[in-house]
Amino acid sequence: MAYSLRYPEYKSNDDEWTTRQSAVYHRLDLVSRTSLFILFSPTPDARAYSLIDAKLRASTVSEPLDTISLHEVFFSAYLPAWRRYIASHERRFLPMANTTFATFIDEPLRVGYDNLSAMAGLETRFLAVSTMLSAAQQVLSEAATSFRQEPLSRSSQADELDNLGRHCVAYGRAAAHLRQRAQTTGQLLAATLSLRDQVIAKEQNGSMLQLNKSAVFVTTLTLVYAPASFVASFFGMNFFAMDQLNSRIVATPMIWIYIVAITVFTAATVAFYYWLVKHDDVLFRRLAPKVGGPGWRSLARRFTKQGAGQEMEMQNGAVV
């Protein structure tokens, strides 16, 4: 009989869980009543190794050890760790799940995208737990069936393995339930974050709309006061003077310079604007930084390499 078992182990120094694997090889000769039991452990101080070693040392010649019972010792050493492992991850999962279900979209969120990543990680861990426990339960079931059959007929040891198998089923169901909850909570959290982003985008759109209204109001005020400003600026120029004797405004004949100047500059500005609209790529290409061509140092290196290559070819030809 040979099988392997994966199990969790808590590392107190690092305050974290790790997954390890141990294997068993058992050969039993009923004729010669000899037994070979080999345990493959990841560390010398593994729990199963310590328990099996203590059981072997406790056996005597008058009360020999039944090596079939070592399988129950092996599984009993590691399977209870799954309960603590699942409970440890459940303590991490429940606060995030409760916070997610108690979150309102129109209020500041107490969860974020980092919680979504953590939720996906927990879902993956719970799925792995279900898979490994299912494999362990299958090994226990096959071992119990073998122990009940002839010529072993060890019903008591088979019942112990069946009991451990039921523990695996219970742990697997708990892990599957937590995985389903983690998946549902992750979907809800993703939807909540998406809706929250939409709410923020809606608020930003409202702010932009308010800014647009303010810009329209300022533009309207500008249009209202622009004629008055133009008239005040126009009559405030030196082209006009006040005739105190006749009480009238006198304009200089050189006012045509102002009219021609503003006409030319206005036409030039409008023409330049339309040219930029049609040929904006020309302006940006001219403003873009230019990459300099190869300098004399790079040319010198290139000619040096070419000269060295020609010398090598000549030497090869001479050797041939």
Tab-separated table of C-alpha atoms in Angstrom:
chain	number	residue	atom	x	y	z
A	1	MET	CA	0.000	0.000	0.000
A	2	ALA	CA	1.331	3.410	-0.957
A	3	TYR	CA	-0.297	6.829	-0.856
A	4	SER	CA	0.471	10.476	-0.208
A	5	LEU	CA	-1.320	13.139	1.804
A	6	ARG	CA	-1.245	16.909	1.543
A	7	TYR	CA	-1.974	18.868	4.692
A	8	PRO	CA	-1.547	22.378	6.143
A	9	GLU	CA	1.037	23.258	8.734
A	10	TYR	CA	1.190	26.406	10.812
A	11	LYS	CA	4.563	28.151	11.004
A	12	SER	CA	4.580	30.062	14.257
A	13	ASN	CA	7.788	31.925	13.429
A	14	ASP	CA	6.309	33.478	10.285
A	15	ASP	CA	2.697	33.463	11.556
A	16	GLU	CA	1.415	31.848	8.371
A	17	TRP	CA	0.190	28.556	6.996
A	18	THR	CA	1.999	26.410	4.479
A	19	THR	CA	0.991	23.276	2.599
A	20	ARG	CA	3.168	20.184	2.990
A	21	GLN	CA	3.044	16.641	1.677
A	22	SER	CA	3.896	13.311	3.274
A	23	ALA	CA	3.784	9.791	1.877
A	24	VAL	CA	3.534	6.264	3.246
A	25	TYR	CA	4.721	2.949	1.846
A	26	HIS	CA	3.551	-0.166	3.682
A	27	ARG	CA	4.291	-3.769	2.734
A	28	LEU	CA	2.862	-6.540	4.895
A	29	ASP	CA	3.818	-10.210	4.559
A	30	LEU	CA	1.223	-12.341	6.350
A	31	VAL	CA	3.173	-15.570	5.865
A	32	SER	CA	6.376	-14.438	7.518
A	33	ARG	CA	4.557	-11.873	9.679
A	34	THR	CA	6.974	-9.160	8.661
A	35	SER	CA	6.040	-5.585	7.926
A	36	LEU	CA	7.851	-2.739	6.198
A	37	PHE	CA	6.481	0.717	6.952
A	38	ILE	CA	8.239	3.711	5.359
A	39	LEU	CA	7.206	7.278	6.163
A	40	PHE	CA	8.301	10.137	3.928
A	41	SER	CA	8.144	13.404	5.861
A	42	PRO	CA	9.143	16.907	4.735
A	43	THR	CA	10.922	17.632	8.045
A	44	PRO	CA	12.604	15.383	10.633
A	45	ASP	CA	10.409	16.747	13.427
A	46	ALA	CA	7.107	16.171	11.634
A	47	ARG	CA	4.134	15.403	13.850
A	48	ALA	CA	3.343	12.049	12.239
A	49	TYR	CA	6.960	10.956	12.601
A	50	SER	CA	6.942	11.820	16.310
A	51	LEU	CA	3.676	9.972	16.984
A	52	ILE	CA	4.671	6.876	15.026
A	53	ASP	CA	8.090	6.821	16.681
A	54	ALA	CA	6.482	7.052	20.122
A	55	LYS	CA	4.080	4.227	19.258
A	56	LEU	CA	6.922	2.040	18.034
A	57	ARG	CA	8.943	2.659	21.183
A	58	ALA	CA	5.937	1.805	23.348
A	59	SER	CA	5.585	-1.653	21.774
A	60	THR	CA	7.145	-4.665	23.452
A	61	VAL	CA	7.848	-8.269	22.579
A	62	SER	CA	4.881	-9.446	24.582
A	63	GLU	CA	2.642	-6.786	23.059
A	64	PRO	CA	3.851	-6.297	19.480
A	65	LEU	CA	2.683	-3.331	17.472
A	66	ASP	CA	0.007	-3.806	14.856
A	67	THR	CA	1.418	-1.875	11.904
A	68	ILE	CA	-2.062	-1.498	10.419
A	69	SER	CA	-2.846	0.971	13.196
A	70	LEU	CA	-0.013	3.225	12.021
A	71	HIS	CA	-2.188	4.411	9.155
A	72	GLU	CA	-4.763	5.734	11.599
A	73	VAL	CA	-1.951	7.460	13.535
A	74	PHE	CA	-0.642	9.018	10.338
A	75	PHE	CA	-4.001	10.455	9.276
A	76	SER	CA	-4.918	11.532	12.808
A	77	ALA	CA	-1.713	13.546	13.001
A	78	TYR	CA	-2.508	15.776	10.025
A	79	LEU	CA	-6.222	15.821	9.229
A	80	PRO	CA	-7.301	17.918	12.278
A	81	ALA	CA	-5.047	20.715	11.009
A	82	TRP	CA	-7.508	21.301	8.175
A	83	ARG	CA	-10.105	22.517	10.667
A	84	ARG	CA	-7.746	25.154	12.077
A	85	TYR	CA	-6.614	26.084	8.580
A	86	ILE	CA	-10.177	26.661	7.367
A	87	ALA	CA	-11.053	28.568	10.547
A	88	SER	CA	-8.009	30.804	10.098
A	89	HIS	CA	-9.053	31.818	6.596
A	90	GLU	CA	-12.671	32.124	7.677
A	91	ARG	CA	-11.617	34.732	10.249
A	92	ARG	CA	-10.068	36.709	7.410
A	93	PHE	CA	-13.074	36.269	5.166
A	94	LEU	CA	-15.979	37.112	7.481
A	95	PRO	CA	-15.030	40.767	8.250
A	96	MET	CA	-14.665	41.531	4.543
A	97	ALA	CA	-17.940	39.758	3.743
A	98	ASN	CA	-19.862	41.569	6.484
A	99	THR	CA	-18.415	44.917	5.431
A	100	THR	CA	-19.294	44.261	1.794
A	101	PHE	CA	-22.912	43.398	2.554
A	102	ALA	CA	-23.267	46.426	4.871
A	103	THR	CA	-21.915	48.931	2.345
A	104	PHE	CA	-24.050	51.669	0.787
A	105	ILE	CA	-23.129	52.961	-2.644
A	106	ASP	CA	-23.930	56.600	-1.875
A	107	GLU	CA	-21.595	56.587	1.143
A	108	PRO	CA	-17.786	56.324	1.328
A	109	LEU	CA	-16.800	52.708	0.817
A	110	ARG	CA	-14.938	50.829	3.520
A	111	VAL	CA	-13.750	48.248	0.994
A	112	GLY	CA	-11.677	48.646	-2.132
A	113	TYR	CA	-9.965	46.801	-4.938
A	114	ASP	CA	-7.384	45.367	-2.529
A	115	ASN	CA	-10.233	43.585	-0.738
A	116	LEU	CA	-11.399	42.249	-4.094
A	117	SER	CA	-7.956	40.738	-4.702
A	118	ALA	CA	-7.928	39.254	-1.201
A	119	MET	CA	-11.390	37.783	-1.803
A	120	ALA	CA	-10.227	36.130	-5.017
A	121	GLY	CA	-7.220	34.701	-3.166
A	122	LEU	CA	-9.439	33.239	-0.441
A	123	GLU	CA	-11.735	31.713	-3.036
A	124	THR	CA	-8.745	30.013	-4.653
A	125	ARG	CA	-7.553	28.694	-1.288
A	126	PHE	CA	-10.965	27.276	-0.388
A	127	LEU	CA	-11.137	25.562	-3.772
A	128	ALA	CA	-7.712	23.994	-3.197
A	129	VAL	CA	-8.815	22.814	0.253
A	130	SER	CA	-11.865	21.071	-1.199
A	131	THR	CA	-9.732	19.346	-3.818
A	132	MET	CA	-7.088	18.105	-1.365
A	133	LEU	CA	-9.678	16.918	1.157
A	134	SER	CA	-11.530	15.047	-1.561
A	135	ALA	CA	-8.306	13.248	-2.477
A	136	ALA	CA	-7.637	12.406	1.189
A	137	GLN	CA	-11.174	11.072	1.636
A	138	GLN	CA	-10.733	8.843	-1.402
A	139	VAL	CA	-7.486	7.422	0.019
A	140	LEU	CA	-9.172	6.737	3.356
A	141	SER	CA	-12.112	5.037	1.689
A	142	GLU	CA	-9.892	2.745	-0.371
A	143	ALA	CA	-7.712	1.934	2.648
A	144	ALA	CA	-10.762	1.100	4.780
A	145	THR	CA	-12.099	-1.173	2.051
A	146	SER	CA	-8.757	-2.982	1.868
A	147	PHE	CA	-8.630	-3.473	5.636
A	148	ARG	CA	-12.106	-5.041	5.710
A	149	GLN	CA	-11.331	-7.588	3.036
A	150	GLU	CA	-9.615	-10.911	3.500
A	151	PRO	CA	-7.027	-11.797	4.577
A	152	LEU	CA	-6.641	-8.666	6.762
A	153	SER	CA	-10.162	-8.435	8.231
A	154	ARG	CA	-9.379	-5.420	10.425
A	155	SER	CA	-12.817	-3.936	10.924
A	156	SER	CA	-11.851	-1.739	13.878
A	157	GLN	CA	-9.039	-0.025	11.966
A	158	ALA	CA	-11.326	0.304	8.945
A	159	ASP	CA	-13.970	1.984	11.097
A	160	GLU	CA	-11.368	4.450	12.372
A	161	LEU	CA	-10.401	5.325	8.811
A	162	ASP	CA	-14.065	5.707	7.857
A	163	ASN	CA	-14.503	8.100	10.758
A	164	LEU	CA	-11.533	10.139	9.541
A	165	GLY	CA	-13.027	10.053	6.061
A	166	ARG	CA	-16.244	11.553	7.398
A	167	HIS	CA	-14.157	14.303	8.960
A	168	CYS	CA	-12.653	14.989	5.543
A	169	VAL	CA	-16.120	15.191	4.018
A	170	ALA	CA	-17.222	17.649	6.703
A	171	TYR	CA	-14.138	19.815	6.250
A	172	GLY	CA	-14.582	19.700	2.488
A	173	ARG	CA	-18.206	20.814	2.750
A	174	ALA	CA	-17.199	23.717	4.982
A	175	ALA	CA	-14.510	24.739	2.497
A	176	ALA	CA	-16.934	24.433	-0.428
A	177	HIS	CA	-19.494	26.553	1.424
A	178	LEU	CA	-16.905	29.228	2.173
A	179	ARG	CA	-15.712	29.148	-1.429
A	180	GLN	CA	-19.267	29.719	-2.629
A	181	ARG	CA	-19.686	32.591	-0.190
A	182	ALA	CA	-16.350	34.071	-1.238
A	183	GLN	CA	-17.371	33.856	-4.888
A	184	THR	CA	-20.731	35.522	-4.202
A	185	THR	CA	-19.140	38.189	-2.029
A	186	GLY	CA	-16.480	38.844	-4.647
A	187	GLN	CA	-19.120	39.328	-7.327
A	188	LEU	CA	-21.077	41.666	-5.056
A	189	LEU	CA	-17.922	43.596	-4.197
A	190	ALA	CA	-16.997	43.945	-7.872
A	191	ALA	CA	-20.506	45.181	-8.681
A	192	THR	CA	-20.404	47.586	-5.719
A	193	LEU	CA	-17.070	49.048	-6.787
A	194	SER	CA	-18.312	49.381	-10.363
A	195	LEU	CA	-21.494	51.151	-9.260
A	196	ARG	CA	-19.479	53.370	-6.940
A	197	ASP	CA	-17.261	54.363	-9.856
A	198	GLN	CA	-20.393	55.183	-11.830
A	199	VAL	CA	-21.679	57.329	-8.959
A	200	ILE	CA	-18.365	59.180	-8.820
A	201	ALA	CA	-18.445	59.650	-12.594
A	202	LYS	CA	-22.000	60.989	-12.325
A	203	GLU	CA	-20.929	63.447	-9.635
A	204	GLN	CA	-18.015	64.565	-11.779
A	205	ASN	CA	-20.338	65.013	-14.744
A	206	GLY	CA	-22.598	67.138	-12.548
A	207	SER	CA	-19.623	69.255	-11.516
A	208	MET	CA	-18.568	69.655	-15.140
A	209	LEU	CA	-22.122	70.647	-16.068
A	210	GLN	CA	-22.089	73.264	-13.320
A	211	LEU	CA	-18.756	74.566	-14.601
A	212	ASN	CA	-20.179	74.714	-18.121
A	213	LYS	CA	-23.119	76.726	-16.829
A	214	SER	CA	-20.705	79.091	-15.098
A	215	ALA	CA	-18.703	79.420	-18.314
A	216	VAL	CA	-21.887	80.182	-20.247
A	217	PHE	CA	-22.835	82.822	-17.673
A	218	VAL	CA	-19.394	84.455	-17.874
A	219	THR	CA	-19.540	84.365	-21.671
A	220	THR	CA	-22.986	85.984	-21.611
A	221	LEU	CA	-21.730	88.753	-19.332
A	222	THR	CA	-18.783	89.273	-21.665
A	223	LEU	CA	-21.098	89.582	-24.648
A	224	VAL	CA	-23.277	92.057	-22.752
A	225	TYR	CA	-20.417	94.307	-21.691
A	226	ALA	CA	-18.265	93.877	-24.807
A	227	PRO	CA	-20.059	96.601	-26.876
A	228	ALA	CA	-19.850	99.093	-24.026
A	229	SER	CA	-16.160	98.308	-23.525
A	230	PHE	CA	-15.528	98.703	-27.238
A	231	VAL	CA	-17.297	102.061	-27.380
A	232	ALA	CA	-15.421	103.326	-24.312
A	233	SER	CA	-12.083	102.177	-25.747
A	234	PHE	CA	-12.865	103.569	-29.179
A	235	PHE	CA	-13.756	107.063	-28.005
A	236	GLY	CA	-10.959	107.057	-25.457
A	237	MET	CA	-8.297	106.935	-28.168
A	238	ASN	CA	-6.281	109.971	-29.269
A	239	PHE	CA	-8.121	110.050	-32.581
A	240	PHE	CA	-10.855	112.085	-30.885
A	241	ALA	CA	-10.756	115.418	-29.072
A	242	MET	CA	-13.300	117.683	-27.374
A	243	ASP	CA	-13.978	121.075	-28.933
A	244	GLN	CA	-14.700	123.185	-25.862
A	245	LEU	CA	-15.807	126.233	-27.834
A	246	ASN	CA	-18.383	124.459	-29.941
A	247	SER	CA	-19.119	121.681	-27.412
A	248	ARG	CA	-18.591	118.849	-29.840
A	249	ILE	CA	-16.260	115.921	-30.469
A	250	VAL	CA	-13.716	116.373	-33.213
A	251	ALA	CA	-12.203	113.341	-34.994
A	252	THR	CA	-8.839	113.367	-36.693
A	253	PRO	CA	-8.695	112.466	-40.395
A	254	MET	CA	-6.094	109.755	-39.526
A	255	ILE	CA	-8.736	107.489	-37.980
A	256	TRP	CA	-8.614	105.346	-41.098
A	257	ILE	CA	-5.323	103.910	-39.782
A	258	TYR	CA	-7.178	102.314	-36.868
A	259	ILE	CA	-9.900	100.910	-39.107
A	260	VAL	CA	-7.418	99.423	-41.571
A	261	ALA	CA	-5.230	98.014	-38.783
A	262	ILE	CA	-8.030	96.219	-36.950
A	263	THR	CA	-9.403	94.886	-40.237
A	264	VAL	CA	-6.039	93.468	-41.294
A	265	PHE	CA	-5.213	91.962	-37.897
A	266	THR	CA	-8.692	90.455	-37.532
A	267	ALA	CA	-8.501	88.872	-40.972
A	268	ALA	CA	-4.989	87.572	-40.274
A	269	THR	CA	-6.067	86.073	-36.938
A	270	VAL	CA	-9.080	84.308	-38.464
A	271	ALA	CA	-6.993	83.012	-41.368
A	272	PHE	CA	-4.273	81.724	-39.023
A	273	TYR	CA	-6.890	79.966	-36.887
A	274	TYR	CA	-8.405	78.152	-39.853
A	275	TRP	CA	-4.940	77.206	-41.089
A	276	LEU	CA	-4.116	75.666	-37.697
A	277	VAL	CA	-7.364	73.711	-37.748
A	278	LYS	CA	-6.520	72.249	-41.149
A	279	HIS	CA	-2.762	71.764	-40.603
A	280	ASP	CA	-2.346	71.190	-36.864
A	281	ASP	CA	0.059	68.281	-37.490
A	282	VAL	CA	2.568	70.644	-39.116
A	283	LEU	CA	2.821	72.817	-36.027
A	284	PHE	CA	3.179	69.886	-33.614
A	285	ARG	CA	5.772	68.219	-35.832
A	286	ARG	CA	7.855	71.376	-35.818
A	287	LEU	CA	7.520	71.748	-32.055
A	288	ALA	CA	8.466	68.112	-31.383
A	289	PRO	CA	12.065	67.524	-30.237
A	290	LYS	CA	14.397	66.380	-32.968
A	291	VAL	CA	16.641	63.373	-32.542
A	292	GLY	CA	20.150	64.110	-33.703
A	293	GLY	CA	21.786	61.998	-36.354
A	294	PRO	CA	24.873	59.893	-35.831
A	295	GLY	CA	27.893	61.903	-34.749
A	296	TRP	CA	31.466	61.575	-35.844
A	297	ARG	CA	32.195	59.155	-32.972
A	298	SER	CA	29.587	56.641	-34.150
A	299	LEU	CA	30.818	56.971	-37.734
A	300	ALA	CA	34.380	56.352	-36.579
A	301	ARG	CA	33.315	53.231	-34.664
A	302	ARG	CA	31.413	51.947	-37.685
A	303	PHE	CA	34.375	52.413	-40.026
A	304	THR	CA	36.659	50.789	-37.432
A	305	LYS	CA	34.395	47.724	-37.276
A	306	GLN	CA	34.269	47.525	-41.062
A	307	GLY	CA	38.064	47.718	-41.259
A	308	ALA	CA	38.448	45.012	-38.626
A	309	GLY	CA	35.993	42.791	-40.505
A	310	GLN	CA	37.917	43.203	-43.753
A	311	GLU	CA	41.196	42.326	-42.016
A	312	MET	CA	39.637	39.165	-40.571
A	313	GLU	CA	38.392	38.139	-44.020
A	314	MET	CA	41.848	38.690	-45.503
A	315	GLN	CA	43.464	36.619	-42.743
A	316	ASN	CA	40.969	33.809	-43.244
A	317	GLY	CA	41.653	33.864	-46.965
A	318	ALA	CA	45.393	33.695	-46.331
A	319	VAL	CA	44.995	30.718	-44.018
A	320	VAL	CA	42.900	28.850	-46.566
